[in-house]
């Protein structure tokens, strides 16, 4: 399928989009906390993927390659937009999206309160399960910075989402 | 480097990751892909038309300029009395020879500086 898409087969690429859209849109939702913006960015990332897919050397690594495209799209978005201005609009957007659960809203709000690069590292670590070195490779940040971002971000999320820790603890002891 | 993750935050991430329905998302992406391809084809056709138009406009003046340029390049630097010697030394005793020597020196200098 990936090899066909690399050769310019649009139907194959459409199938890849269909299979990966949920994952990529969820990833962008965690990055920006805004479902509408997340869908726009996911669309941009897929378009960028279509532009450059012919240069994909290892079709088996399509997933990690697409993630890198997504991270670059997000970093580009951060460079071109005032992150603080966007953060102001998040609450209204969440209210308008019926598919977002309370926990997801709280998580996205907590993530939005982090500095953009800290949030990026946290999402890549917790959502994508990447190691610090892999995150450093994908974001271009030094491994030491990634480590401190994740440590600081985790501590902040722990404070902001303390209510979920308390409610989940009795379940785990059962 | 320790890679420990907070288990509570980890489970929160896992639980909030909903399986999102497509809802026309793929169709929108593919419409963009099609639009982009159409724009690409249009840009190529426009560039081709401009190239042909440019060639038509510039071809006649270029065609007229070539004989003049050619005559100028063969102008001898030193007037020689012997016509045989003039013909024999024409490749060296001409404006073209100076141009070629100048270009060779520029190339040599470029290689010395940047090579």
Short mmCIF file of C-alpha atoms in Angstrom, two decimals:
data_model
loop_
_atom_site.label_atom_id
_atom_site.label_comp_id
_atom_site.label_asym_id
_atom_site.label_seq_id
_atom_site.Cartn_x
_atom_site.Cartn_y
_atom_site.Cartn_z
CA UNK A 1 0.00 0.00 0.00
CA UNK A 2 2.74 2.47 1.03
CA UNK A 3 4.86 1.47 -1.96
CA UNK A 4 1.90 2.14 -4.27
CA UNK A 5 1.34 5.55 -2.67
CA UNK A 6 5.06 6.30 -3.08
CA UNK A 7 4.64 5.60 -6.78
CA UNK A 8 1.88 8.23 -6.96
CA UNK A 9 -1.20 6.00 -6.57
CA UNK A 10 -3.86 8.31 -5.13
CA UNK A 11 -6.26 5.51 -4.22
CA UNK A 12 -3.53 3.84 -2.14
CA UNK A 13 -2.76 7.13 -0.44
CA UNK A 14 -6.46 7.66 0.29
CA UNK A 15 -6.53 4.26 1.98
CA UNK A 16 -3.49 5.21 4.07
CA UNK A 17 -5.23 8.43 5.12
CA UNK A 18 -8.38 6.47 6.04
CA UNK A 19 -6.36 4.06 8.21
CA UNK A 20 -4.22 6.70 9.93
CA UNK A 21 -6.62 9.64 10.25
CA UNK A 22 -7.87 8.79 13.73
CA UNK A 23 -4.36 8.39 15.14
CA UNK A 24 -3.06 11.58 13.51
CA UNK A 25 -6.07 13.70 14.48
CA UNK A 26 -5.79 12.45 18.07
CA UNK A 27 -2.09 13.32 18.07
CA UNK A 28 -2.83 16.87 16.91
CA UNK A 29 -5.66 17.16 19.46
CA UNK A 30 -3.14 16.43 22.17
CA UNK A 31 -0.66 18.89 20.62
CA UNK A 32 -3.05 21.84 20.33
CA UNK A 33 -6.12 20.95 22.41
CA UNK A 34 -8.44 22.27 19.73
CA UNK A 35 -10.33 19.66 17.64
CA UNK A 36 -10.98 22.03 14.72
CA UNK A 37 -7.39 23.23 14.51
CA UNK A 38 -6.21 19.64 15.02
CA UNK A 39 -8.18 18.50 11.96
CA UNK A 40 -6.78 21.39 9.89
CA UNK A 41 -3.24 20.54 10.93
CA UNK A 42 -3.80 16.83 10.30
CA UNK A 43 -5.04 17.72 6.82
CA UNK A 44 -1.94 19.87 6.25
CA UNK A 45 0.29 17.04 7.48
CA UNK A 46 -1.33 14.53 5.11
CA UNK A 47 -0.96 16.99 2.24
CA UNK A 48 2.70 17.49 3.10
CA UNK A 49 3.05 13.69 3.28
CA UNK A 50 1.58 13.39 -0.24
CA UNK A 51 4.04 16.01 -1.52
CA UNK A 52 7.06 14.19 -0.14
CA UNK A 53 6.02 10.53 -0.07
CA UNK A 54 7.95 9.79 -3.28
CA UNK A 55 11.14 10.38 -1.27
CA UNK A 56 10.24 7.86 1.44
CA UNK A 57 13.10 5.35 1.35
CA UNK A 58 11.70 2.70 3.69
CA UNK A 59 7.96 2.08 3.18
CA UNK A 60 7.92 -0.09 6.33
CA UNK A 61 8.70 3.02 8.40
CA UNK A 62 5.71 4.95 7.08
CA UNK A 63 4.22 5.41 10.56
CA UNK A 64 7.29 7.00 12.12
CA UNK A 65 7.87 9.03 8.96
CA UNK A 66 4.30 10.36 9.12
CA UNK A 67 4.79 11.21 12.80
CA UNK A 68 7.87 13.22 11.89
CA UNK A 69 5.85 15.06 9.23
CA UNK A 70 3.21 15.77 11.90
CA UNK A 71 5.79 17.08 14.37
CA UNK A 72 7.28 19.35 11.70
CA UNK A 73 3.79 20.61 10.79
CA UNK A 74 3.13 21.40 14.45
CA UNK A 75 6.51 23.12 14.94
CA UNK A 76 5.87 25.16 11.78
CA UNK A 77 2.46 26.11 13.13
CA UNK A 78 4.03 27.21 16.42
CA UNK A 79 6.57 29.34 14.59
CA UNK A 80 3.91 31.08 12.51
CA UNK A 81 1.33 31.62 15.23
CA UNK A 82 1.16 33.27 18.57
CA UNK A 83 0.68 30.28 20.87
CA UNK A 84 -0.74 32.44 23.67
CA UNK A 85 -3.40 33.92 21.39
CA UNK A 86 -4.41 30.42 20.26
CA UNK A 87 -4.58 29.20 23.86
CA UNK A 88 -7.20 31.86 24.65
CA UNK A 89 -9.56 30.34 22.11
CA UNK A 90 -9.31 26.76 23.35
CA UNK A 91 -12.14 26.80 25.88
CA UNK A 92 -14.73 27.91 23.34
CA UNK A 93 -13.62 25.29 20.83
CA UNK A 94 -13.89 22.48 23.35
CA UNK A 95 -17.39 23.50 24.27
CA UNK A 96 -18.40 23.25 20.63
CA UNK A 97 -17.08 19.70 20.13
CA UNK A 98 -19.50 17.05 21.38
CA UNK A 99 -17.09 14.15 20.78
CA UNK A 100 -14.61 15.28 23.42
CA UNK A 101 -14.89 13.55 26.80
CA UNK A 102 -14.42 15.39 30.12
CA UNK A 103 -11.11 13.66 30.79
CA UNK A 104 -9.86 14.50 27.31
CA UNK A 105 -10.89 18.14 27.79
CA UNK A 106 -9.09 18.33 31.12
CA UNK A 107 -6.01 16.66 29.69
CA UNK A 108 -5.99 19.00 26.69
CA UNK A 109 -6.45 22.03 28.97
CA UNK A 110 -3.58 20.86 31.16
CA UNK A 111 -1.39 20.27 28.10
CA UNK A 112 -2.30 23.71 26.73
CA UNK A 113 -1.03 25.30 29.96
CA UNK A 114 2.45 23.92 29.28
CA UNK A 115 5.01 25.70 27.12
CA UNK A 116 4.58 24.46 23.52
CA UNK A 117 7.85 22.54 23.35
CA UNK A 118 7.23 21.00 26.80
CA UNK A 119 3.76 19.90 25.66
CA UNK A 120 5.25 18.47 22.47
CA UNK A 121 7.78 16.38 24.41
CA UNK A 122 5.11 15.19 26.85
CA UNK A 123 2.74 14.11 24.06
CA UNK A 124 5.50 12.32 22.16
CA UNK A 125 6.52 10.53 25.35
CA UNK A 126 3.10 9.60 26.78
CA UNK A 127 0.91 9.46 23.69
CA UNK A 128 3.42 8.02 21.26
CA UNK A 129 5.62 6.12 23.73
CA UNK A 130 8.85 7.51 22.26
CA UNK A 131 12.12 7.43 24.18
CA UNK A 132 13.93 10.66 25.03
CA UNK A 133 16.46 10.04 22.27
CA UNK A 134 13.71 9.42 19.72
CA UNK A 135 11.97 12.65 20.78
CA UNK A 136 15.27 14.51 20.48
CA UNK A 137 15.64 13.06 16.98
CA UNK A 138 12.13 14.07 15.92
CA UNK A 139 12.10 17.56 17.43
CA UNK A 140 15.73 18.57 17.01
CA UNK A 141 15.95 19.41 20.73
CA UNK A 142 19.02 18.26 22.72
CA UNK A 143 18.34 15.03 24.71
CA UNK A 144 19.04 16.85 28.00
CA UNK A 145 16.41 19.47 27.17
CA UNK A 146 13.91 16.74 26.27
CA UNK A 147 14.53 15.04 29.60
CA UNK A 148 14.05 18.23 31.62
CA UNK A 149 10.96 19.20 29.57
CA UNK A 150 9.38 15.81 30.32
CA UNK A 151 10.29 15.99 33.99
CA UNK A 152 8.86 19.50 34.37
CA UNK A 153 5.83 18.75 32.22
CA UNK A 154 5.03 15.56 34.13
CA UNK A 155 5.22 17.39 37.46
CA UNK A 156 2.90 20.12 36.15
CA UNK A 157 0.40 17.62 34.73
CA UNK A 158 0.48 15.67 38.01
CA UNK A 159 -0.56 18.86 39.84
CA UNK A 160 -3.21 19.88 37.33
CA UNK A 161 -4.71 16.41 37.01
CA UNK A 162 -4.43 15.46 40.68
CA UNK A 163 -8.18 14.77 40.81
CA UNK A 164 -7.79 11.93 38.33
CA UNK A 165 -4.97 10.40 40.38
CA UNK A 166 -7.18 10.32 43.48
CA UNK A 167 -10.17 8.81 41.66
CA UNK A 168 -8.10 6.17 39.87
CA UNK A 169 -6.12 4.97 42.89
CA UNK A 170 -8.89 2.88 44.54
CA UNK A 171 -9.49 1.09 41.24
CA UNK A 172 -5.85 0.08 40.97
CA UNK A 173 -5.70 -1.37 44.48
CA UNK A 174 -8.64 -3.66 43.77
CA UNK B 1 18.93 8.20 30.90
CA UNK B 2 15.84 7.11 32.85
CA UNK B 3 12.66 6.84 30.82
CA UNK B 4 10.11 6.41 33.63
CA UNK B 5 6.61 7.65 32.97
CA UNK B 6 3.97 8.60 35.51
CA UNK B 7 1.46 5.69 35.38
CA UNK B 8 -1.56 7.92 36.12
CA UNK B 9 -0.78 10.34 33.32
CA UNK B 10 0.04 7.40 31.07
CA UNK B 11 -3.39 5.82 31.69
CA UNK B 12 -5.11 9.19 31.22
CA UNK B 13 -3.49 9.53 27.79
CA UNK B 14 -4.51 5.97 26.90
CA UNK B 15 -8.13 6.44 28.05
CA UNK B 16 -8.71 9.76 26.30
CA UNK B 17 -7.56 8.50 22.90
CA UNK B 18 -10.90 7.98 21.15
CA UNK B 19 -11.28 6.21 17.81
CA UNK B 20 -12.38 9.14 15.67
CA UNK B 21 -14.86 8.47 12.85
CA UNK B 22 -13.72 9.59 9.42
CA UNK B 23 -16.72 11.93 8.84
CA UNK B 24 -15.47 12.99 5.41
CA UNK B 25 -11.95 13.76 6.61
CA UNK B 26 -10.29 11.48 4.02
CA UNK B 27 -12.45 12.97 1.26
CA UNK B 28 -11.36 16.49 2.27
CA UNK B 29 -7.68 15.48 2.24
CA UNK B 30 -8.04 13.86 -1.17
CA UNK B 31 -9.87 16.92 -2.53
CA UNK B 32 -6.88 19.01 -1.42
CA UNK B 33 -4.54 16.51 -3.06
CA UNK B 34 -6.53 16.77 -6.32
CA UNK B 35 -6.60 20.59 -6.15
CA UNK B 36 -2.87 20.67 -5.57
CA UNK B 37 -2.28 18.38 -8.55
CA UNK B 38 -4.51 20.57 -10.74
CA UNK B 39 -2.61 23.67 -9.62
CA UNK B 40 0.66 21.91 -10.40
CA UNK B 41 -0.51 20.97 -13.92
CA UNK B 42 -1.83 24.53 -14.48
CA UNK B 43 1.51 26.01 -13.33
CA UNK B 44 3.41 23.71 -15.69
CA UNK B 45 1.18 24.61 -18.67
CA UNK B 46 1.49 28.35 -17.86
CA UNK B 47 5.28 28.06 -17.58
CA UNK B 48 5.38 26.21 -20.91
CA UNK B 49 3.24 28.86 -22.64
CA UNK B 50 5.39 31.68 -21.19
CA UNK B 51 8.54 29.89 -22.32
CA UNK B 52 7.24 29.48 -25.88
CA UNK B 53 5.98 33.09 -25.97
CA UNK B 54 9.32 34.31 -24.65
CA UNK B 55 11.17 32.28 -27.24
CA UNK B 56 8.98 33.68 -30.05
CA UNK B 57 9.50 37.25 -28.85
CA UNK B 58 13.24 36.91 -28.28
CA UNK B 59 14.10 34.59 -31.13
CA UNK B 60 14.08 37.22 -33.90
CA UNK B 61 16.32 39.77 -32.07
CA UNK B 62 18.66 36.94 -31.02
CA UNK B 63 18.79 35.67 -34.58
CA UNK B 64 19.72 39.16 -35.77
CA UNK B 65 22.32 39.62 -33.03
CA UNK B 66 24.23 36.39 -33.73
CA UNK B 67 25.96 37.52 -36.97
CA UNK B 68 26.96 40.83 -35.39
CA UNK B 69 28.34 39.10 -32.32
CA UNK B 70 30.14 36.56 -34.44
CA UNK B 71 31.73 39.34 -36.54
CA UNK B 72 32.77 41.21 -33.39
CA UNK B 73 34.39 38.12 -31.85
CA UNK B 74 36.54 37.56 -34.96
CA UNK B 75 37.91 41.13 -35.07
CA UNK B 76 41.73 40.78 -35.02
CA UNK B 77 43.55 42.40 -32.12
CA UNK B 78 46.63 43.24 -34.23
CA UNK B 79 46.54 44.02 -37.95
CA UNK B 80 48.93 41.73 -39.84
CA UNK B 81 50.09 42.36 -43.42
CA UNK B 82 50.26 38.71 -44.48
CA UNK B 83 46.73 37.30 -45.13
CA UNK B 84 47.94 33.72 -44.61
CA UNK B 85 49.40 34.59 -41.23
CA UNK B 86 46.20 36.49 -40.34
CA UNK B 87 44.10 33.39 -41.01
CA UNK B 88 46.55 31.10 -39.18
CA UNK B 89 46.66 33.24 -36.06
CA UNK B 90 42.96 34.16 -36.11
CA UNK B 91 42.05 31.82 -33.20
CA UNK B 92 44.62 33.62 -31.02
CA UNK B 93 44.54 37.10 -32.52
CA UNK B 94 40.89 37.91 -31.93
CA UNK B 95 38.44 39.31 -29.38
CA UNK B 96 37.13 35.76 -28.85
CA UNK B 97 40.63 34.63 -27.75
CA UNK B 98 40.71 37.42 -25.15
CA UNK B 99 37.23 36.40 -23.92
CA UNK B 100 38.26 32.75 -23.64
CA UNK B 101 41.49 33.68 -21.82
CA UNK B 102 39.53 35.92 -19.45
CA UNK B 103 37.03 33.16 -18.67
CA UNK B 104 39.86 30.66 -18.10
CA UNK B 105 41.54 33.06 -15.66
CA UNK B 106 38.25 33.62 -13.82
CA UNK B 107 37.76 29.85 -13.52
CA UNK B 108 41.31 29.41 -12.24
CA UNK B 109 40.84 32.20 -9.68
CA UNK B 110 37.47 30.74 -8.57
CA UNK B 111 39.06 27.33 -8.04
CA UNK B 112 41.94 28.85 -6.06
CA UNK B 113 39.57 30.79 -3.80
CA UNK B 114 36.69 28.31 -3.36
CA UNK B 115 38.15 25.00 -4.56
#
